[in-house]
Tab-separated table of C-alpha atoms in Angstrom:
chain	number	residue	atom	x	y	z
A	545	MET	CA	-0.208	-0.233	0.094
A	546	LYS	CA	3.057	2.606	0.042
A	547	ALA	CA	4.128	3.927	-3.646
A	548	ASN	CA	6.891	6.458	-2.939
A	549	GLY	CA	6.736	6.937	0.673
A	550	THR	CA	3.152	7.475	0.493
A	551	PHE	CA	0.071	5.225	2.140
A	552	GLU	CA	-1.832	4.798	-0.364
A	553	TYR	CA	-6.078	4.196	0.123
A	554	ASP	CA	-9.409	4.254	-1.770
A	555	THR	CA	-10.863	5.939	1.334
A	556	ILE	CA	-9.753	7.774	4.905
A	557	VAL	CA	-11.817	8.003	7.584
A	558	ILE	CA	-10.704	10.329	10.323
A	559	GLY	CA	-12.762	9.690	13.258
A	560	ALA	CA	-13.644	6.547	14.830
A	561	GLY	CA	-16.343	6.528	16.521
A	562	PRO	CA	-20.051	5.419	15.311
A	563	ALA	CA	-20.419	7.048	12.140
A	564	GLY	CA	-17.093	6.433	11.170
A	565	SER	CA	-16.791	2.589	12.031
A	566	THR	CA	-20.073	2.521	10.812
A	567	ALA	CA	-18.584	3.843	7.300
A	568	ALA	CA	-15.146	1.739	7.445
A	569	ARG	CA	-16.650	-1.978	8.363
A	570	LEU	CA	-19.598	-1.139	4.819
A	571	LEU	CA	-16.956	0.124	2.438
A	572	ALA	CA	-13.571	-2.701	3.822
A	573	ARG	CA	-16.305	-4.812	3.645
A	574	SER	CA	-17.194	-4.325	-0.451
A	575	GLY	CA	-13.403	-4.832	-1.145
A	576	ALA	CA	-12.443	-0.839	-0.801
A	577	LYS	CA	-9.501	-0.419	0.820
A	578	VAL	CA	-9.201	2.274	3.854
A	579	LEU	CA	-8.110	3.113	6.433
A	580	MET	CA	-9.368	4.887	9.800
A	581	LEU	CA	-7.697	7.380	12.512
A	582	ASP	CA	-8.528	9.229	15.692
A	583	ARG	CA	-6.762	11.016	17.971
A	584	ALA	CA	-7.415	9.222	20.326
A	585	GLY	CA	-6.014	5.926	22.163
A	586	PHE	CA	-8.293	3.155	22.493
A	587	PRO	CA	-10.373	2.155	23.862
A	588	ARG	CA	-11.882	5.770	25.498
A	589	ASP	CA	-14.351	7.274	26.564
A	590	LYS	CA	-16.344	9.497	24.643
A	591	PRO	CA	-19.376	12.709	26.312
A	592	CYS	CA	-22.244	10.505	25.814
A	593	GLY	CA	-25.197	8.731	27.455
A	594	GLY	CA	-24.298	5.596	25.860
A	595	GLY	CA	-28.073	4.285	25.046
A	596	VAL	CA	-28.775	3.358	21.899
A	597	THR	CA	-32.368	3.159	20.722
A	598	ILE	CA	-33.906	-0.123	19.200
A	599	GLN	CA	-34.071	2.215	15.601
A	600	ALA	CA	-29.929	2.481	15.630
A	601	ALA	CA	-29.427	-0.809	16.485
A	602	ARG	CA	-31.547	-2.215	13.827
A	603	GLU	CA	-29.624	-0.560	11.213
A	604	LEU	CA	-26.948	-2.500	12.417
A	605	ASP	CA	-25.991	-6.000	10.892
A	606	ILE	CA	-24.094	-6.764	13.211
A	607	ASP	CA	-24.998	-7.438	16.945
A	608	LEU	CA	-23.922	-5.575	20.194
A	609	ALA	CA	-25.388	-8.224	22.282
A	610	PRO	CA	-21.151	-7.889	23.083
A	611	VAL	CA	-20.781	-4.146	24.798
A	612	VAL	CA	-25.050	-4.194	26.072
A	613	GLU	CA	-24.760	-3.772	29.625
A	614	ARG	CA	-28.575	-2.741	30.269
A	615	THR	CA	-31.136	-2.959	28.163
A	616	ILE	CA	-34.297	-0.850	28.886
A	617	THR	CA	-37.890	-0.775	29.269
A	618	LYS	CA	-39.549	1.019	30.800
A	619	ALA	CA	-39.209	4.599	32.140
A	620	GLN	CA	-39.405	7.360	35.230
A	621	ILE	CA	-40.885	10.043	33.916
A	622	SER	CA	-40.887	13.494	35.615
A	623	ILE	CA	-41.643	16.982	35.020
A	624	ARG	CA	-39.535	20.222	36.412
A	625	LEU	CA	-38.360	17.749	39.097
A	626	SER	CA	-41.767	16.335	40.690
A	627	GLY	CA	-44.645	14.548	39.477
A	628	ALA	CA	-42.132	10.642	38.875
A	629	PHE	CA	-44.263	7.899	37.302
A	630	TYR	CA	-43.489	4.642	35.577
A	631	ARG	CA	-44.430	4.184	31.666
A	632	GLU	CA	-43.428	0.476	30.641
A	633	TRP	CA	-43.124	-1.276	27.241
A	634	PRO	CA	-43.344	-5.185	26.493
A	635	GLU	CA	-40.115	-5.156	24.324
A	636	PRO	CA	-37.281	-3.478	24.833
A	637	LEU	CA	-36.678	0.141	23.497
A	638	SER	CA	-33.261	1.080	24.127
A	639	TYR	CA	-29.408	-0.938	24.857
A	640	MET	CA	-27.119	0.830	27.555
A	641	THR	CA	-23.556	0.626	26.602
A	642	GLN	CA	-20.192	2.907	27.156
A	643	ARG	CA	-19.106	4.647	24.450
A	644	SER	CA	-15.105	3.300	25.274
A	645	ARG	CA	-17.342	-0.660	24.748
A	646	LEU	CA	-19.282	0.830	22.108
A	647	ASP	CA	-16.680	2.522	19.688
A	648	ALA	CA	-13.772	-0.024	20.684
A	649	TYR	CA	-16.210	-3.292	19.197
A	650	LEU	CA	-16.974	-1.036	16.147
A	651	ALA	CA	-13.477	-0.519	15.330
A	652	GLU	CA	-13.171	-4.108	15.744
A	653	MET	CA	-15.568	-5.418	13.313
A	654	ALA	CA	-14.104	-2.675	11.001
A	655	CYS	CA	-10.689	-3.688	11.116
A	656	GLU	CA	-12.326	-7.645	11.063
A	657	ALA	CA	-14.058	-6.056	8.097
A	658	GLY	CA	-10.572	-5.410	6.158
A	659	ALA	CA	-10.654	-1.542	7.357
A	660	ASP	CA	-6.524	-0.240	9.161
A	661	PHE	CA	-7.299	1.156	12.079
A	662	ARG	CA	-4.892	3.608	13.601
A	663	ASP	CA	-5.158	5.302	17.686
A	664	ALA	CA	-3.302	8.081	18.999
A	665	ALA	CA	-3.268	8.974	15.592
A	666	PRO	CA	-3.720	12.943	15.227
A	667	VAL	CA	-4.572	14.294	12.490
A	668	ARG	CA	-2.282	17.153	12.011
A	669	GLU	CA	-2.657	18.088	7.888
A	670	ILE	CA	-5.343	17.858	5.050
A	671	GLU	CA	-4.968	18.704	1.370
A	672	ALA	CA	-8.090	17.863	-0.787
A	673	HIS	CA	-7.122	17.722	-4.078
A	674	ASP	CA	-9.857	16.841	-6.783
A	675	SER	CA	-8.746	13.578	-7.507
A	676	HIS	CA	-7.650	13.160	-4.393
A	677	VAL	CA	-7.096	14.190	-0.638
A	678	ILE	CA	-3.287	13.516	0.890
A	679	VAL	CA	-3.588	13.360	5.190
A	680	ARG	CA	-0.707	13.497	7.508
A	681	SER	CA	-0.409	12.004	10.782
A	682	ASN	CA	2.438	11.041	13.261
A	683	GLY	CA	4.897	11.921	10.632
A	684	ASP	CA	3.671	9.205	7.899
A	685	THR	CA	2.148	10.733	5.231
A	686	MET	CA	-1.034	9.104	3.801
A	687	ARG	CA	-3.265	9.922	0.138
A	688	ALA	CA	-6.826	8.105	-0.716
A	689	ARG	CA	-9.384	8.895	-3.572
A	690	THR	CA	-11.585	9.865	-0.750
A	691	VAL	CA	-12.294	11.081	2.861
A	692	ILE	CA	-14.870	11.074	5.413
A	693	GLY	CA	-14.932	13.758	8.200
A	694	ALA	CA	-16.083	11.933	11.374
A	695	ASP	CA	-14.398	13.979	14.047
A	696	GLY	CA	-16.926	15.276	15.923
A	697	ALA	CA	-18.610	18.133	16.161
A	698	ASN	CA	-15.085	19.554	17.442
A	699	GLY	CA	-12.806	17.748	14.846
A	700	VAL	CA	-10.650	19.292	12.519
A	701	THR	CA	-11.566	17.773	9.468
A	702	ALA	CA	-15.302	20.583	8.670
A	703	LYS	CA	-12.562	23.583	8.314
A	704	ALA	CA	-9.704	21.974	6.898
A	705	LEU	CA	-12.433	20.733	3.513
A	706	GLY	CA	-13.599	23.886	4.202
A	707	PHE	CA	-16.867	23.323	5.393
A	708	ILE	CA	-17.458	26.144	7.513
A	709	ASN	CA	-20.708	26.139	8.773
A	710	LYS	CA	-22.164	28.175	11.659
A	711	PRO	CA	-25.669	26.563	12.826
A	712	ARG	CA	-28.284	28.859	13.614
A	713	ARG	CA	-28.794	26.114	16.338
A	714	ALA	CA	-26.656	24.284	18.869
A	715	ALA	CA	-27.090	22.047	22.057
A	716	VAL	CA	-24.704	21.962	24.760
A	717	ALA	CA	-25.010	19.024	27.725
A	718	PHE	CA	-23.469	18.359	30.986
A	719	GLU	CA	-22.628	15.028	32.569
A	720	ALA	CA	-21.089	12.688	35.235
A	721	ASP	CA	-20.918	9.042	36.382
A	722	ALA	CA	-22.696	8.350	39.908
A	723	THR	CA	-21.877	4.951	41.730
A	724	ILE	CA	-25.569	3.676	42.959
A	725	GLN	CA	-25.520	2.155	45.714
A	726	ASN	CA	-26.950	-1.440	46.362
A	727	GLY	CA	-30.725	-0.454	48.143
A	728	SER	CA	-31.274	0.985	45.324
A	729	ALA	CA	-29.952	-0.055	42.620
A	730	SER	CA	-32.556	-2.925	41.579
A	731	ARG	CA	-34.398	0.625	40.618
A	732	TRP	CA	-32.584	0.733	37.602
A	733	GLU	CA	-32.023	-2.443	36.309
A	734	ASP	CA	-34.608	-1.298	33.755
A	735	ALA	CA	-35.000	1.776	33.148
A	736	ILE	CA	-34.061	5.496	32.455
A	737	ALA	CA	-34.973	8.638	34.357
A	738	LEU	CA	-36.610	12.123	32.305
A	739	ASP	CA	-37.264	14.981	33.374
A	740	MET	CA	-38.899	17.254	31.473
A	741	GLY	CA	-39.703	21.134	31.023
A	742	THR	CA	-36.579	22.659	33.128
A	743	ILE	CA	-33.634	22.716	30.778
A	744	PRO	CA	-34.760	25.262	27.994
A	745	GLY	CA	-34.831	22.460	25.423
A	746	GLY	CA	-33.994	19.374	26.519
A	747	TYR	CA	-34.148	17.485	29.675
A	748	GLY	CA	-32.435	15.097	32.236
A	749	TRP	CA	-32.016	12.135	32.473
A	750	LEU	CA	-30.350	8.454	34.218
A	751	PHE	CA	-29.255	5.564	31.634
A	752	PRO	CA	-27.357	3.041	33.671
A	753	LYS	CA	-24.693	1.172	32.981
A	754	GLY	CA	-22.883	-2.009	34.297
A	755	ASP	CA	-21.516	-0.679	37.960
A	756	HIS	CA	-22.288	2.770	37.467
A	757	VAL	CA	-24.779	4.925	36.708
A	758	ASN	CA	-24.443	8.356	33.612
A	759	ILE	CA	-26.719	11.108	34.396
A	760	GLY	CA	-27.012	14.629	33.263
A	761	VAL	CA	-28.193	17.868	31.538
A	762	GLY	CA	-28.890	19.257	27.570
A	763	GLY	CA	-30.735	21.945	26.122
A	764	TRP	CA	-30.324	24.658	24.185
A	765	LYS	CA	-26.603	26.365	23.816
A	766	TYR	CA	-27.701	28.924	25.951
A	767	ALA	CA	-28.503	27.288	28.832
A	768	GLY	CA	-25.115	26.517	29.588
A	769	PRO	CA	-24.340	28.223	32.291
A	770	THR	CA	-26.854	26.486	34.704
A	771	LEU	CA	-26.061	23.009	33.861
A	772	ARG	CA	-23.929	22.098	36.787
A	773	ASP	CA	-26.584	23.926	38.679
A	774	GLU	CA	-29.413	21.411	37.521
A	775	LEU	CA	-27.241	18.539	37.215
A	776	SER	CA	-26.958	19.001	41.161
A	777	ALA	CA	-30.694	19.628	41.072
A	778	LEU	CA	-31.386	16.836	39.556
A	779	CYS	CA	-28.996	14.642	41.394
A	780	ALA	CA	-30.833	15.468	44.316
A	781	PHE	CA	-34.329	14.674	43.192
A	782	LEU	CA	-33.037	11.101	41.963
A	783	GLU	CA	-31.345	10.943	45.646
A	784	LEU	CA	-27.806	10.525	44.451
A	785	ASP	CA	-24.885	12.257	46.012
A	786	VAL	CA	-23.455	15.525	43.405
A	787	ALA	CA	-20.311	15.375	46.046
A	788	LYS	CA	-19.627	11.910	44.677
A	789	LEU	CA	-20.250	12.720	40.687
A	790	THR	CA	-17.387	11.306	38.915
A	791	ASN	CA	-15.663	11.780	34.969
A	792	LEU	CA	-18.086	15.043	35.436
A	793	ARG	CA	-17.713	16.488	31.327
A	794	GLY	CA	-19.370	18.337	29.055
A	795	TYR	CA	-20.133	19.243	25.379
A	796	ASN	CA	-22.005	20.816	22.347
A	797	LEU	CA	-24.395	19.825	19.475
A	798	PRO	CA	-24.181	21.590	16.607
A	799	LEU	CA	-27.340	20.515	14.421
A	800	ARG	CA	-27.252	21.020	10.764
A	801	ASP	CA	-29.285	23.463	8.923
A	802	ALA	CA	-31.519	22.154	6.245
A	803	GLY	CA	-29.275	22.824	3.227
A	804	ALA	CA	-25.415	22.794	4.595
A	805	PRO	CA	-22.974	21.198	2.767
A	806	ILE	CA	-21.907	18.491	4.052
A	807	ALA	CA	-20.094	16.922	0.914
A	808	ARG	CA	-18.751	18.068	-2.103
A	809	GLY	CA	-16.379	16.376	-4.478
A	810	ASN	CA	-14.057	13.467	-2.539
A	811	SER	CA	-14.987	14.399	0.360
A	812	LEU	CA	-18.128	14.132	3.163
A	813	LEU	CA	-18.647	14.191	6.647
A	814	VAL	CA	-21.217	12.165	8.535
A	815	GLY	CA	-22.630	12.033	12.513
A	816	ASP	CA	-21.621	14.958	14.744
A	817	ALA	CA	-19.405	16.097	12.040
A	818	ALA	CA	-21.910	17.095	10.039
A	819	GLY	CA	-24.838	18.409	12.755
A	820	LEU	CA	-26.599	15.360	12.487
A	821	VAL	CA	-28.941	15.253	15.958
A	822	ASP	CA	-32.444	14.272	16.794
A	823	PRO	CA	-33.372	17.804	18.095
A	824	LEU	CA	-36.176	16.409	20.625
A	825	SER	CA	-33.715	13.698	22.104
A	826	GLY	CA	-30.430	14.779	21.634
A	827	GLU	CA	-29.889	11.232	20.316
A	828	GLY	CA	-26.708	11.333	17.556
A	829	ILE	CA	-26.146	7.368	17.159
A	830	HIS	CA	-28.775	6.480	14.778
A	831	ALA	CA	-28.169	9.928	12.394
A	832	ALA	CA	-24.402	8.224	12.860
A	833	PHE	CA	-24.785	4.755	11.842
A	834	VAL	CA	-27.654	6.339	8.526
A	835	SER	CA	-25.037	8.707	7.841
A	836	GLY	CA	-22.479	5.860	7.969
A	837	ARG	CA	-24.263	3.646	5.646
A	838	LEU	CA	-25.350	6.331	3.072
A	839	ALA	CA	-21.460	7.603	2.865
A	840	SER	CA	-20.431	3.951	2.367
A	841	GLU	CA	-22.834	3.287	-0.281
A	842	ALA	CA	-22.579	6.962	-2.363
A	843	ILE	CA	-17.629	6.215	-1.894
A	844	GLN	CA	-18.892	3.018	-3.594
A	845	ARG	CA	-20.568	4.516	-6.791
A	846	TYR	CA	-17.576	6.934	-6.488
A	847	LEU	CA	-14.904	4.318	-6.718
A	848	SER	CA	-16.423	2.853	-9.746
A	849	GLY	CA	-16.656	5.621	-11.871
A	850	ASP	CA	-20.434	5.814	-11.227
A	851	VAL	CA	-20.936	9.278	-10.070
A	852	ASP	CA	-18.159	12.172	-10.646
A	853	ASP	CA	-18.672	13.535	-6.484
A	854	LEU	CA	-20.160	12.365	-3.616
A	855	ILE	CA	-22.993	14.375	-3.780
A	856	SER	CA	-25.354	12.174	-3.930
A	857	TYR	CA	-24.290	11.328	0.105
A	858	GLU	CA	-26.045	14.671	0.856
A	859	LYS	CA	-29.096	14.375	-1.095
A	860	ALA	CA	-29.750	11.113	0.386
A	861	VAL	CA	-28.963	12.727	4.369
A	862	ASP	CA	-31.897	15.389	3.393
A	863	ARG	CA	-34.418	12.130	2.093
A	864	GLU	CA	-33.578	9.690	4.740
A	865	LEU	CA	-32.218	11.991	7.384
A	866	MET	CA	-32.750	15.258	7.157
A	867	SER	CA	-36.988	15.528	6.693
A	868	GLU	CA	-36.978	13.179	9.675
A	869	ILE	CA	-34.970	16.137	11.308
A	870	GLU	CA	-37.215	18.709	10.541
A	871	VAL	CA	-40.439	16.618	11.958
A	872	SER	CA	-38.598	16.476	15.505
A	873	TYR	CA	-37.980	20.109	15.157
A	874	LYS	CA	-41.533	20.182	15.001
A	875	LEU	CA	-41.983	18.199	17.606
A	876	GLN	CA	-39.885	19.212	20.218
A	877	ALA	CA	-40.921	23.298	19.798
A	878	VAL	CA	-44.552	21.956	20.783
A	879	PHE	CA	-43.485	20.187	23.127
A	880	HIS	CA	-40.722	22.179	25.283
A	881	ARG	CA	-43.401	24.448	24.938
A	882	PHE	CA	-46.053	23.390	26.900
A	883	PRO	CA	-44.085	20.322	28.738
A	884	ARG	CA	-46.503	20.043	31.201
A	885	PRO	CA	-49.495	18.863	28.784
A	886	SER	CA	-47.160	16.963	26.950
A	887	VAL	CA	-46.220	15.100	29.616
A	888	ALA	CA	-49.875	14.696	30.501
A	889	VAL	CA	-50.341	13.318	27.651
A	890	LEU	CA	-47.155	10.385	27.766
A	891	HIS	CA	-48.036	9.709	31.529
A	892	HIS	CA	-52.349	9.120	30.354
A	893	SER	CA	-52.464	8.146	26.777
A	894	ASP	CA	-51.748	4.711	26.251
A	895	ARG	CA	-51.650	5.565	22.204
A	896	PHE	CA	-49.517	8.897	22.425
A	897	TRP	CA	-46.413	6.605	24.311
A	898	GLY	CA	-47.137	3.696	22.088
A	899	ASN	CA	-46.639	5.721	19.695
A	900	PHE	CA	-42.855	6.600	21.451
A	901	CYS	CA	-42.320	3.752	21.892
A	902	GLY	CA	-42.451	3.058	18.459
A	903	LEU	CA	-40.335	6.114	17.351
A	904	VAL	CA	-38.028	4.627	19.319
A	905	ARG	CA	-38.064	1.344	18.722
A	906	GLY	CA	-37.845	2.153	14.305
A	907	GLU	CA	-41.509	0.880	14.420
A	908	LEU	CA	-42.498	3.962	13.508
A	909	THR	CA	-41.523	7.697	11.948
A	910	TYR	CA	-41.654	11.408	12.631
A	911	THR	CA	-42.409	11.478	9.351
A	912	GLU	CA	-45.035	8.954	9.280
A	913	THR	CA	-45.859	10.200	12.689
A	914	GLU	CA	-46.489	13.926	11.525
A	915	ALA	CA	-49.358	12.117	8.458
A	916	SER	CA	-51.545	10.640	10.579
A	917	LEU	CA	-52.539	13.350	12.622
A	918	GLY	CA	-54.869	13.737	9.136
A	919	PRO	CA	-56.571	16.978	9.285
A	920	VAL	CA	-55.825	17.603	12.410
A	921	ARG	CA	-51.999	18.449	10.470
A	922	HIS	CA	-52.055	21.641	9.474
A	923	PHE	CA	-52.965	23.193	13.169
A	924	PHE	CA	-49.951	20.892	13.800
A	925	ASN	CA	-47.473	22.851	11.253
A	926	GLY	CA	-48.814	26.285	12.746
A	927	LEU	CA	-49.145	25.363	15.986
A	928	ALA	CA	-45.611	24.181	15.413
A	929	LYS	CA	-44.264	27.878	13.984
A	930	ALA	CA	-45.702	29.462	16.187
A	931	CYS	CA	-43.871	27.929	18.982
A	932	ALA	CA	-40.770	27.596	17.431
A	933	ILE	CA	-41.001	32.144	17.042
A	934	GLY	CA	-38.639	33.797	19.292
A	935	ILE	CA	-37.057	30.421	21.070
A	936	ARG	CA	-33.653	31.405	22.052
A	937	ARG	CA	-31.164	28.539	21.178
């Protein structure tokens, strides 16, 4: 693979998170020569709640069982740290894992498919040319016909490749880990906690892991200065000792604006690097898996000579993901303008709880949910637009 001192590949993937590893695995399986780089040494932790919805898991053609620590069928839901109630579903809603385990496993699956992987390999320079891309890392020079930016919201690839987007909407989150005392461990064995209405544009959560829980709060970016205090309040509500929290960390979630470029020539962005996050839930792993698959499909067409660029990827993302994300924005606007009625509906309406579970499980899409409103759809769209006016993000 080395010619004239340069390592040669079909595709270089920069970032080994769920999106990057998915793209690398599928491309390698198709016969492409793939290199995946990540600046961190693996396994490494990543700021993230670590929940993989059944919808997200269904997107993969590999078994996540080796890294699943909890299977969730219940949710404790509260409104502004009061009035907690439980709702349950007979089938799994989500799998709980840790990003250190999930990402290492997905990278391993990419390697088994034939991809080369270098961790602890920060990218120092990227040169984009019409026919190829040059990447330099740890003193080595790599050349590829295509490149995928998968290094997250704060990665270097998007800027280096000229994808300079300043999204109108961005979210922030602050989270930590906590050890559960033996007496209350069973409380969270198969349940998560969600607190609505406290954080503008977001919520508080508790996600159980094998030997601890992840607890956090998130919402619109302007809420950032309040998140530490909000996390303390959530801990008190859920009977956790804030003084014993570990691994406190915050992170940004830029959200892609419709039409913002994420592909050009022989380069593209996936996952968080492309701002592909569900606005209502703040969840990005499903979009990571989908965008990784779509990136692989577009690059395979490019490598085979069927197309001259990767713009088809952006169109596919708009079709499969952005249409869903735009409806999610509408639901989020209504939900957070009227949190108490929204939570009451989840509490007392089996139909709406079932729809919520259908969305989480991937048995129902946002666009299908909107279409099912029938004549009420026009009222919903008008209400969502009115609710979105003046929302500070």
